[in-house]
Tab-separated table of C-alpha atoms and ligand atoms in Angstrom:
chain	number	residue	atom	x	y	z
R	16	UNK	CA	10.090	32.810	-1.169
R	17	UNK	CA	7.752	30.790	1.747
R	18	UNK	CA	9.289	30.377	5.157
R	19	UNK	CA	8.127	28.106	7.572
R	20	UNK	CA	9.403	27.668	11.493
R	21	UNK	CA	8.107	25.031	13.539
R	22	UNK	CA	9.359	25.765	17.222
R	23	UNK	CA	8.491	24.275	20.614
R	24	UNK	CA	8.733	20.621	18.710
R	25	UNK	CA	8.715	18.410	22.216
R	26	UNK	CA	10.642	15.750	19.535
R	27	UNK	CA	12.330	16.102	16.112
R	28	UNK	CA	12.505	12.526	15.230
R	29	UNK	CA	15.218	11.203	12.899
R	30	UNK	CA	17.664	14.172	12.662
R	31	UNK	CA	20.830	13.569	10.902
R	32	UNK	CA	23.893	15.649	10.818
R	33	UNK	CA	25.839	13.165	8.576
R	34	UNK	CA	24.017	12.179	6.207
R	35	UNK	CA	23.490	8.047	6.023
R	36	UNK	CA	21.990	6.322	2.939
R	37	UNK	CA	20.404	3.264	5.180
R	38	UNK	CA	20.660	1.584	8.933
R	39	UNK	CA	21.491	-2.229	9.592
R	40	UNK	CA	21.795	-4.474	12.109
R	41	UNK	CA	21.896	-3.113	15.736
R	42	UNK	CA	22.002	0.847	14.400
R	43	UNK	CA	18.457	0.145	13.585
R	44	UNK	CA	17.630	0.336	17.071
R	45	UNK	CA	19.450	3.755	17.143
R	46	UNK	CA	16.625	6.707	16.138
R	47	UNK	CA	18.433	10.333	16.504
R	48	UNK	CA	15.856	12.645	18.375
R	49	UNK	CA	16.359	16.423	19.358
R	50	UNK	CA	14.248	17.059	21.806
R	51	UNK	CA	12.789	20.919	22.528
R	52	UNK	CA	13.709	21.485	19.377
R	53	UNK	CA	12.835	24.225	16.168
R	54	UNK	CA	12.925	23.370	12.210
R	55	UNK	CA	13.124	25.830	9.648
R	56	UNK	CA	11.840	25.382	6.067
R	57	UNK	CA	12.557	27.416	3.067
R	58	UNK	CA	10.420	26.776	0.075
R	59	UNK	CA	10.230	22.833	-0.016
R	60	UNK	CA	13.762	22.499	1.693
R	61	UNK	CA	14.840	22.082	5.458
R	62	UNK	CA	16.849	25.038	5.898
R	63	UNK	CA	18.148	24.467	9.732
R	64	UNK	CA	17.446	22.837	12.970
R	65	UNK	CA	18.412	23.096	16.840
R	66	UNK	CA	17.468	23.096	20.133
R	67	UNK	CA	15.156	25.541	21.822
R	68	UNK	CA	17.863	26.489	24.163
R	69	UNK	CA	20.287	27.517	21.346
R	70	UNK	CA	17.259	30.172	20.522
R	71	UNK	CA	19.646	32.848	21.274
R	72	UNK	CA	22.515	32.153	18.478
R	73	UNK	CA	19.587	31.977	15.949
R	74	UNK	CA	21.311	34.502	13.952
R	75	UNK	CA	23.398	31.703	12.697
R	76	UNK	CA	19.909	30.583	11.419
R	77	UNK	CA	21.151	29.192	7.985
R	78	UNK	CA	19.197	30.542	5.045
R	79	UNK	CA	16.505	32.338	6.766
R	80	UNK	CA	17.697	36.169	6.189
R	81	UNK	CA	14.588	38.253	7.088
R	82	UNK	CA	11.379	37.617	9.057
R	83	UNK	CA	8.495	39.073	6.639
R	84	UNK	CA	6.028	36.323	5.693
R	85	UNK	CA	7.476	34.000	7.929
R	86	UNK	CA	4.857	31.525	9.000
R	87	UNK	CA	5.364	30.142	12.457
R	88	UNK	CA	3.687	27.291	14.052
R	89	UNK	CA	3.828	25.910	17.701
R	90	UNK	CA	4.506	22.616	18.443
R	91	UNK	CA	4.384	22.332	21.856
R	92	UNK	CA	3.737	18.693	23.156
R	93	UNK	CA	3.930	17.372	19.360
R	94	UNK	CA	6.442	15.668	17.795
R	95	UNK	CA	7.744	15.908	14.146
R	96	UNK	CA	8.594	13.088	11.642
R	97	UNK	CA	10.277	12.870	8.605
R	98	UNK	CA	7.113	11.503	6.212
R	99	UNK	CA	6.902	7.667	5.448
R	100	UNK	CA	8.590	6.197	2.146
R	101	UNK	CA	6.365	3.635	1.039
R	102	UNK	CA	8.505	1.461	-0.941
R	103	UNK	CA	6.230	-0.864	-2.448
R	104	UNK	CA	2.416	-0.048	-3.612
R	105	UNK	CA	0.243	-1.600	-6.681
R	106	UNK	CA	-2.038	1.508	-5.925
R	107	UNK	CA	-3.392	1.957	-9.993
R	108	UNK	CA	-6.337	-0.584	-10.374
R	109	UNK	CA	-9.877	-0.841	-11.834
R	110	UNK	CA	-11.940	-2.068	-8.774
R	111	UNK	CA	-11.724	-3.675	-5.137
R	112	UNK	CA	-11.726	-7.353	-4.574
R	113	UNK	CA	-13.848	-7.825	-1.583
R	114	UNK	CA	-15.432	-11.217	-2.954
R	115	UNK	CA	-12.104	-12.788	-2.705
R	116	UNK	CA	-11.909	-11.482	0.669
R	117	UNK	CA	-14.979	-13.444	1.213
R	118	UNK	CA	-14.145	-16.408	-0.669
R	119	UNK	CA	-11.191	-16.632	2.042
R	120	UNK	CA	-13.161	-15.952	4.734
R	121	UNK	CA	-14.863	-19.185	3.671
R	122	UNK	CA	-12.002	-21.275	3.471
R	123	UNK	CA	-9.978	-20.443	0.144
R	124	UNK	CA	-6.783	-19.909	-0.019
R	125	UNK	CA	-5.080	-16.840	-1.812
R	126	UNK	CA	-3.736	-19.080	-4.586
R	127	UNK	CA	-6.831	-21.181	-4.798
R	128	UNK	CA	-8.471	-18.075	-5.933
R	129	UNK	CA	-5.857	-17.164	-8.115
R	130	UNK	CA	-6.365	-20.652	-9.803
R	131	UNK	CA	-9.785	-20.199	-10.444
R	132	UNK	CA	-9.333	-17.024	-12.354
R	133	UNK	CA	-9.411	-14.792	-9.318
R	134	UNK	CA	-6.475	-12.875	-8.157
R	135	UNK	CA	-3.960	-10.930	-10.518
R	136	UNK	CA	-6.101	-12.068	-13.546
R	137	UNK	CA	-9.140	-10.598	-12.234
R	138	UNK	CA	-7.813	-7.332	-11.601
R	139	UNK	CA	-6.099	-7.680	-15.152
R	140	UNK	CA	-9.785	-8.135	-16.766
R	141	UNK	CA	-10.969	-5.136	-15.258
R	142	UNK	CA	-8.634	-2.974	-15.889
R	143	UNK	CA	-8.812	-3.813	-19.649
R	144	UNK	CA	-12.296	-1.574	-19.857
R	145	UNK	CA	-11.294	0.942	-17.653
R	146	UNK	CA	-9.749	4.317	-19.015
R	147	UNK	CA	-7.117	5.869	-18.103
R	148	UNK	CA	-9.134	9.068	-16.517
R	149	UNK	CA	-10.885	6.225	-14.348
R	150	UNK	CA	-7.597	4.913	-13.311
R	151	UNK	CA	-5.955	7.967	-12.568
R	152	UNK	CA	-8.914	9.266	-10.783
R	153	UNK	CA	-9.341	6.430	-8.174
R	154	UNK	CA	-5.465	6.294	-7.824
R	155	UNK	CA	-5.195	9.834	-6.679
R	156	UNK	CA	-7.814	9.217	-4.145
R	157	UNK	CA	-5.632	6.850	-2.874
R	158	UNK	CA	-2.773	8.954	-2.747
R	159	UNK	CA	-4.568	11.969	-1.140
R	160	UNK	CA	-5.691	8.982	1.332
R	161	UNK	CA	-2.250	8.054	2.277
R	162	UNK	CA	-0.591	11.340	2.497
R	163	UNK	CA	-3.033	12.162	5.509
R	164	UNK	CA	-1.569	8.955	7.426
R	165	UNK	CA	2.211	10.172	6.793
R	166	UNK	CA	3.242	9.224	3.621
R	167	UNK	CA	5.244	11.377	1.860
R	168	UNK	CA	7.212	9.018	-1.321
R	169	UNK	CA	5.280	6.110	-2.782
R	170	UNK	CA	6.480	3.466	-5.126
R	171	UNK	CA	3.905	2.302	-7.498
R	172	UNK	CA	3.480	-0.843	-9.429
R	173	UNK	CA	1.885	-1.586	-13.038
R	174	UNK	CA	1.374	-5.170	-13.394
R	175	UNK	CA	-2.717	-5.162	-13.734
R	176	UNK	CA	-2.406	-4.895	-17.273
R	177	UNK	CA	-0.667	-7.887	-18.578
R	178	UNK	CA	-0.986	-6.966	-22.098
R	179	UNK	CA	1.066	-4.186	-24.370
R	180	UNK	CA	-1.825	-2.069	-24.117
R	181	UNK	CA	-2.828	-2.381	-20.563
R	182	UNK	CA	0.770	-2.047	-18.916
R	183	UNK	CA	1.484	0.952	-20.865
R	184	UNK	CA	-1.900	2.536	-19.840
R	185	UNK	CA	-1.028	1.853	-16.324
R	186	UNK	CA	2.588	3.158	-16.773
R	187	UNK	CA	1.189	6.481	-18.359
R	188	UNK	CA	-1.424	6.531	-15.541
R	189	UNK	CA	1.474	6.462	-13.314
R	190	UNK	CA	3.560	8.628	-14.876
R	191	UNK	CA	0.683	11.488	-14.669
R	192	UNK	CA	0.237	10.898	-11.344
R	193	UNK	CA	4.098	11.460	-11.082
R	194	UNK	CA	3.775	14.839	-12.790
R	195	UNK	CA	0.755	16.280	-11.012
R	196	UNK	CA	0.971	14.838	-7.603
R	197	UNK	CA	3.097	16.639	-4.691
R	198	UNK	CA	4.149	13.292	-3.471
R	199	UNK	CA	7.169	11.887	-4.453
R	200	UNK	CA	6.534	9.040	-6.927
R	201	UNK	CA	8.333	6.091	-8.451
R	202	UNK	CA	7.191	4.022	-11.110
R	203	UNK	CA	7.932	0.240	-11.391
R	204	UNK	CA	7.068	-1.886	-14.537
R	205	UNK	CA	5.683	-4.909	-13.357
R	206	UNK	CA	4.628	-6.890	-16.466
R	207	UNK	CA	5.635	-10.396	-15.212
R	208	UNK	CA	2.962	-10.258	-12.648
R	209	UNK	CA	1.362	-13.306	-13.776
R	210	UNK	CA	1.206	-15.283	-16.913
R	211	UNK	CA	-2.025	-14.180	-18.838
R	212	UNK	CA	-4.942	-16.754	-19.730
R	213	UNK	CA	-4.197	-17.130	-23.250
R	214	UNK	CA	-0.316	-17.655	-22.823
R	215	UNK	CA	-0.729	-20.513	-20.118
R	216	UNK	CA	0.665	-22.793	-22.950
R	217	UNK	CA	3.131	-20.236	-24.296
R	218	UNK	CA	4.876	-18.704	-21.291
R	219	UNK	CA	7.849	-17.819	-23.521
R	220	UNK	CA	5.601	-15.708	-26.107
R	221	UNK	CA	4.457	-13.336	-23.531
R	222	UNK	CA	7.789	-13.285	-22.055
R	223	UNK	CA	9.210	-12.129	-25.637
R	224	UNK	CA	6.175	-9.982	-25.347
R	225	UNK	CA	7.453	-7.539	-22.206
R	226	UNK	CA	11.002	-7.926	-23.810
R	227	UNK	CA	10.580	-6.946	-27.433
R	228	UNK	CA	7.222	-4.987	-27.415
R	229	UNK	CA	6.955	-3.765	-23.647
R	230	UNK	CA	10.378	-2.482	-22.505
R	231	UNK	CA	11.388	-0.581	-25.871
R	232	UNK	CA	8.024	1.887	-25.304
R	233	UNK	CA	8.789	2.229	-21.421
R	234	UNK	CA	12.264	2.930	-22.478
R	235	UNK	CA	11.424	5.341	-25.395
R	236	UNK	CA	8.516	7.153	-23.260
R	237	UNK	CA	10.652	6.876	-20.128
R	238	UNK	CA	7.422	5.107	-18.341
R	239	UNK	CA	9.527	3.611	-15.350
R	240	UNK	CA	12.252	3.571	-12.615
R	241	UNK	CA	12.482	0.005	-12.002
R	242	UNK	CA	11.460	-3.455	-13.212
R	243	UNK	CA	10.228	-5.961	-10.830
R	244	UNK	CA	8.974	-9.983	-11.514
R	245	UNK	CA	7.109	-11.954	-9.230
R	246	UNK	CA	9.127	-14.891	-9.117
R	247	UNK	CA	7.546	-17.471	-7.311
R	248	UNK	CA	6.070	-21.232	-7.975
R	249	UNK	CA	3.271	-20.796	-10.714
R	250	UNK	CA	4.430	-17.393	-11.352
R	251	UNK	CA	7.602	-16.789	-12.663
R	252	UNK	CA	10.778	-19.247	-12.836
R	253	UNK	CA	14.091	-18.002	-11.226
R	254	UNK	CA	15.613	-18.421	-14.816
R	255	UNK	CA	12.214	-16.619	-16.498
R	256	UNK	CA	13.136	-13.452	-13.824
R	257	UNK	CA	16.827	-13.485	-14.586
R	258	UNK	CA	16.001	-13.265	-18.511
R	259	UNK	CA	13.359	-10.547	-17.759
R	260	UNK	CA	15.610	-8.223	-15.297
R	261	UNK	CA	18.443	-8.510	-17.880
R	262	UNK	CA	16.364	-6.875	-20.650
R	263	UNK	CA	15.190	-4.344	-18.261
R	264	UNK	CA	18.354	-3.734	-17.424
R	265	UNK	CA	19.719	-3.095	-20.878
R	266	UNK	CA	16.949	-0.184	-21.212
R	267	UNK	CA	17.998	1.427	-17.771
R	268	UNK	CA	15.541	0.006	-15.163
R	269	UNK	CA	16.796	-1.134	-11.879
R	270	UNK	CA	15.404	-4.316	-10.494
R	271	UNK	CA	12.885	-4.388	-7.243
R	272	UNK	CA	11.292	-7.599	-7.459
R	273	UNK	CA	8.810	-9.900	-5.314
R	274	UNK	CA	10.272	-13.072	-4.244
R	275	UNK	CA	9.923	-15.806	-1.281
R	276	UNK	CA	6.142	-14.668	-0.549
R	277	UNK	CA	5.002	-18.502	-0.911
R	278	UNK	CA	8.135	-20.326	-1.561
R	279	UNK	CA	12.465	-19.746	-1.411
R	280	UNK	CA	13.262	-20.989	-5.010
R	281	UNK	CA	15.951	-18.469	-5.778
R	282	UNK	CA	14.539	-15.450	-6.161
R	283	UNK	CA	16.889	-13.804	-4.049
R	284	UNK	CA	19.869	-14.773	-5.650
R	285	UNK	CA	18.499	-13.498	-8.655
R	286	UNK	CA	17.970	-10.291	-7.212
R	287	UNK	CA	21.327	-9.963	-5.706
R	288	UNK	CA	22.765	-11.412	-8.935
R	289	UNK	CA	21.222	-8.588	-11.134
R	290	UNK	CA	22.175	-5.730	-8.592
R	291	UNK	CA	18.058	-5.238	-7.386
R	292	UNK	CA	17.529	-2.334	-5.413
R	293	UNK	CA	15.465	-4.208	-3.196
R	294	UNK	CA	14.225	-7.809	-2.690
R	295	UNK	CA	10.245	-7.787	-1.529
R	296	UNK	CA	7.951	-9.695	0.725
R	297	UNK	CA	10.557	-12.636	2.321
R	298	UNK	CA	7.740	-14.298	4.329
R	299	UNK	CA	9.440	-17.558	3.863
R	300	UNK	CA	13.146	-17.629	4.005
R	301	UNK	CA	15.909	-20.202	4.004
R	302	UNK	CA	19.207	-19.997	6.031
R	303	UNK	CA	20.716	-19.759	2.537
R	304	UNK	CA	18.666	-16.690	1.470
R	305	UNK	CA	19.897	-14.801	4.650
R	306	UNK	CA	23.220	-15.554	4.712
R	307	UNK	CA	23.431	-14.224	0.746
R	308	UNK	CA	21.441	-11.082	1.542
R	309	UNK	CA	24.281	-10.525	4.173
R	310	UNK	CA	26.748	-10.137	1.598
R	311	UNK	CA	24.889	-7.771	-0.638
R	312	UNK	CA	23.554	-4.317	-0.946
R	313	UNK	CA	20.312	-5.326	-1.541
R	314	UNK	CA	17.417	-3.675	0.640
R	315	UNK	CA	15.162	-6.695	2.526
R	316	UNK	CA	11.730	-5.132	2.247
R	317	UNK	CA	8.842	-6.589	4.122
R	318	UNK	CA	5.419	-6.361	4.168
R	319	UNK	CA	3.791	-6.975	7.135
R	320	UNK	CA	0.214	-5.739	6.547
R	321	UNK	CA	0.156	-8.338	3.512
R	322	UNK	CA	0.808	-11.198	6.027
R	323	UNK	CA	-2.004	-9.710	8.398
R	324	UNK	CA	-4.461	-9.467	5.768
R	325	UNK	CA	-3.655	-13.224	4.024
R	326	UNK	CA	-2.987	-14.963	7.081
R	327	UNK	CA	0.286	-15.925	6.138
R	328	UNK	CA	3.467	-16.042	8.153
R	329	UNK	CA	5.377	-13.066	8.660
R	330	UNK	CA	8.857	-12.346	7.432
R	331	UNK	CA	11.750	-13.176	10.012
R	332	UNK	CA	12.528	-9.657	10.515
R	333	UNK	CA	13.809	-10.299	13.822
R	334	UNK	CA	16.161	-12.730	12.137
R	335	UNK	CA	17.369	-10.484	9.489
R	336	UNK	CA	18.256	-7.421	11.768
R	337	UNK	CA	20.069	-9.603	14.375
R	338	UNK	CA	22.281	-11.172	11.287
R	339	UNK	CA	23.424	-7.779	10.714
R	340	UNK	CA	20.670	-6.717	7.769
R	341	UNK	CA	19.020	-3.630	7.203
R	342	UNK	CA	15.163	-3.924	6.485
R	343	UNK	CA	12.498	-1.363	5.262
R	344	UNK	CA	8.605	-1.897	5.384
R	345	UNK	CA	6.439	-0.657	3.290
R	346	UNK	CA	2.366	-1.501	2.503
R	347	UNK	CA	1.989	-3.357	-0.623
R	348	UNK	CA	-1.288	-1.113	-0.794
R	349	UNK	CA	-3.165	-3.331	-3.415
R	350	UNK	CA	-6.767	-4.896	-4.135
R	351	UNK	CA	-6.101	-8.470	-3.711
R	352	UNK	CA	-3.192	-9.132	-0.466
R	353	UNK	CA	-3.456	-5.744	1.245
R	354	UNK	CA	-6.085	-3.377	0.541
R	355	UNK	CA	-4.622	-0.547	2.699
R	356	UNK	CA	-1.784	1.996	2.400
R	357	UNK	CA	-1.494	2.543	6.312
R	358	UNK	CA	2.021	2.820	6.941
R	359	UNK	CA	1.280	3.656	11.143
R	360	UNK	CA	-0.718	-0.009	11.289
R	361	UNK	CA	2.474	-1.633	9.280
R	362	UNK	CA	4.576	0.295	12.186
R	363	UNK	CA	2.052	-1.484	14.631
R	364	UNK	CA	2.262	-5.141	13.228
R	365	UNK	CA	5.843	-5.017	12.478
R	366	UNK	CA	6.283	-4.182	16.385
R	367	UNK	CA	3.644	-6.676	17.230
R	368	UNK	CA	4.342	-9.585	15.309
R	369	UNK	CA	7.850	-9.042	14.122
R	370	UNK	CA	9.093	-8.111	17.725
R	371	UNK	CA	10.674	-5.350	16.033
R	372	UNK	CA	10.814	-2.103	18.646
R	373	UNK	CA	9.609	0.990	17.802
R	374	UNK	CA	13.003	2.782	16.788
R	375	UNK	CA	13.700	-0.034	14.539
R	376	UNK	CA	10.272	0.104	12.799
R	377	UNK	CA	10.861	3.876	12.076
R	378	UNK	CA	14.248	3.736	10.623
R	379	UNK	CA	12.711	0.790	8.244
R	380	UNK	CA	9.983	2.971	7.351
R	381	UNK	CA	11.593	6.431	6.671
R	382	UNK	CA	15.872	6.374	5.946
R	383	UNK	CA	15.300	2.460	4.545
R	384	UNK	CA	12.303	3.095	2.556
R	385	UNK	CA	14.136	5.680	1.084
R	386	UNK	CA	16.687	3.976	0.234
R	387	UNK	CA	14.760	1.156	-1.530
R	388	UNK	CA	13.198	4.140	-3.366
R	389	UNK	CA	16.668	5.601	-4.489
R	390	UNK	CA	15.597	8.550	-2.469
R	391	UNK	CA	18.260	8.507	0.686
R	392	UNK	CA	19.954	11.828	-0.468
R	393	UNK	CA	16.249	13.831	-0.520
R	394	UNK	CA	14.221	11.925	1.703
R	395	UNK	CA	13.482	9.555	4.845
R	396	UNK	CA	15.036	11.800	7.318
R	397	UNK	CA	15.273	15.424	8.974
R	398	UNK	CA	18.506	16.802	7.355
R	399	UNK	CA	19.813	20.179	5.843
R	400	UNK	CA	19.153	20.040	2.479
R	401	UNK	CA	16.601	17.331	2.096
R	402	UNK	CA	12.782	17.814	1.245
R	403	UNK	CA	10.462	19.295	3.765
R	404	UNK	CA	8.598	16.176	3.817
R	405	UNK	CA	7.160	15.506	6.944
R	406	UNK	CA	4.255	15.276	9.571
R	407	UNK	CA	3.263	16.995	12.992
R	408	UNK	CA	1.633	14.596	15.572
R	409	UNK	CA	-0.659	15.462	17.787
R	410	UNK	CA	0.003	15.662	21.419
R	411	UNK	CA	1.361	12.221	22.171
R	412	UNK	CA	3.375	11.119	25.290
R	413	UNK	CA	6.435	9.029	23.339
R	414	UNK	CA	7.341	8.129	20.000
R	415	UNK	CA	6.580	4.227	20.971
R	416	UNK	CA	2.931	5.868	21.483
R	417	UNK	CA	2.992	5.970	17.518
R	418	UNK	CA	2.887	1.980	16.839
R	419	UNK	CA	1.524	1.156	20.509
R	420	UNK	CA	-1.864	2.556	19.391
R	421	UNK	CA	-2.453	1.280	16.265
R	422	UNK	CA	-5.460	2.431	14.586
R	423	UNK	CA	-5.597	6.006	15.763
R	424	UNK	CA	-4.709	8.803	13.807
R	425	UNK	CA	-1.916	10.456	15.968
R	426	UNK	CA	-1.229	12.897	12.943
R	427	UNK	CA	-2.361	16.712	12.797
R	428	UNK	CA	-0.510	18.555	10.201
R	429	UNK	CA	1.225	17.300	7.055
R	430	UNK	CA	3.784	19.225	5.235
R	431	UNK	CA	4.904	17.993	1.722
R	432	UNK	CA	7.491	19.875	-0.510
R	433	UNK	CA	7.362	22.647	2.581
R	434	UNK	CA	3.489	23.228	2.481
R	435	UNK	CA	0.834	22.526	4.456
R	436	UNK	CA	-1.513	19.807	3.197
R	437	UNK	CA	-4.844	21.428	3.582
E	518	NIG	O1	2.715	-8.105	-3.776
E	518	NIG	N1	2.251	-11.060	-4.778
E	518	NIG	C1	2.110	-10.663	-5.743
E	518	NIG	N2	1.458	-9.522	-5.922
E	518	NIG	C2	0.720	-8.632	-5.008
E	518	NIG	C3	-0.627	-9.107	-4.821
E	518	NIG	C4	-1.604	-8.737	-6.214
E	518	NIG	C5	-2.931	-9.163	-6.112
E	518	NIG	O2	-3.396	-10.052	-5.385
E	518	NIG	O3	-3.649	-8.721	-6.878
E	518	NIG	C6	1.401	-8.481	-3.984
E	518	NIG	O4	1.106	-9.394	-2.595
E	519	FE	FE1	3.527	-6.328	-4.172
């Protein structure tokens, strides 16, 4: 058994004594903190925590029964946070797309680039000729990179295959990442990410392929946890989205979908109707979208680094929270709209451009991100019995310093499943 004690922690952030699955509305501004604290870890689990002042009562220390082989970290001046849960990424892809970035600098819009064969279709073409091994290796590097910036759990989507072979290839890569990475990973099947060129005049043909050819293999090989659709003008209609989600649900997949990125066409309502775990993007929201979400359990998931990179509006996060809703924050890490998986930068953007407070963004990136991945019971906070996925900061003055000092690396030590990441 491995035992780890972190002592003299300046602030132990997001501590939980009674477990909650998410926080919403005004409660999002409450971030529970224990000052001058210690935290005990056995194997991969958090077994206890408390204040240094209670050190004398340490015989009560749950779990740890002897002091042999106990590793001690002195975190004087430093803070401990639960790892971020990045509930929306597309990190399996063949190559980067910086030529489109240059096209946009020169005045083309994301949608114009997509129309001339760039965008998602460009990534799909490149993926066709890339082996599982190559896809695995490049995605592995991206996972290792995001681990260093505090991420402990990642949702990964398919969606650059757009053929039976390509989608299954991507999902097998994600399955292997799940098996071999110490990060907690969830797989999301996004066969309906775009309409492949060869099906441009036969949309139904491709949707039939998703339903009759892809989903059965995904089910029999247990290749995915979730099902996603890009419900958007020029992509999938709400009716098509509904049909695809229902086929996924019949195969045991839970919906988590792309909606309202450029237009509000009813995607949120289809998500609610199908009990989606989350609806993601939400840059363009009508009053009725907000009202409908308020009467549901669906987690609105916002991706500010996508707005930053594409220069599109930011989702109305302030309005959602002020209407009593929860929000989760994620990166959307992908080669087209967000070539970055940096959660601290997402927090900074949400504070600066969405006018959220540091407490709100940390809740959105930890416990609410965990909810959006079905992981609230095991991740997203510092609680006894939860996974020891956390990071120790460098010496920093305050919690607000994390989003304030954008672009800086404030993390000194990352701990995943109770083990210090070298
Ligand atoms: O979430 N909006 C749809 N899909 C991705 C972008 C994919 C791409 O451009 O490759 C997104 O932003
Ligand atoms: Fe996305």
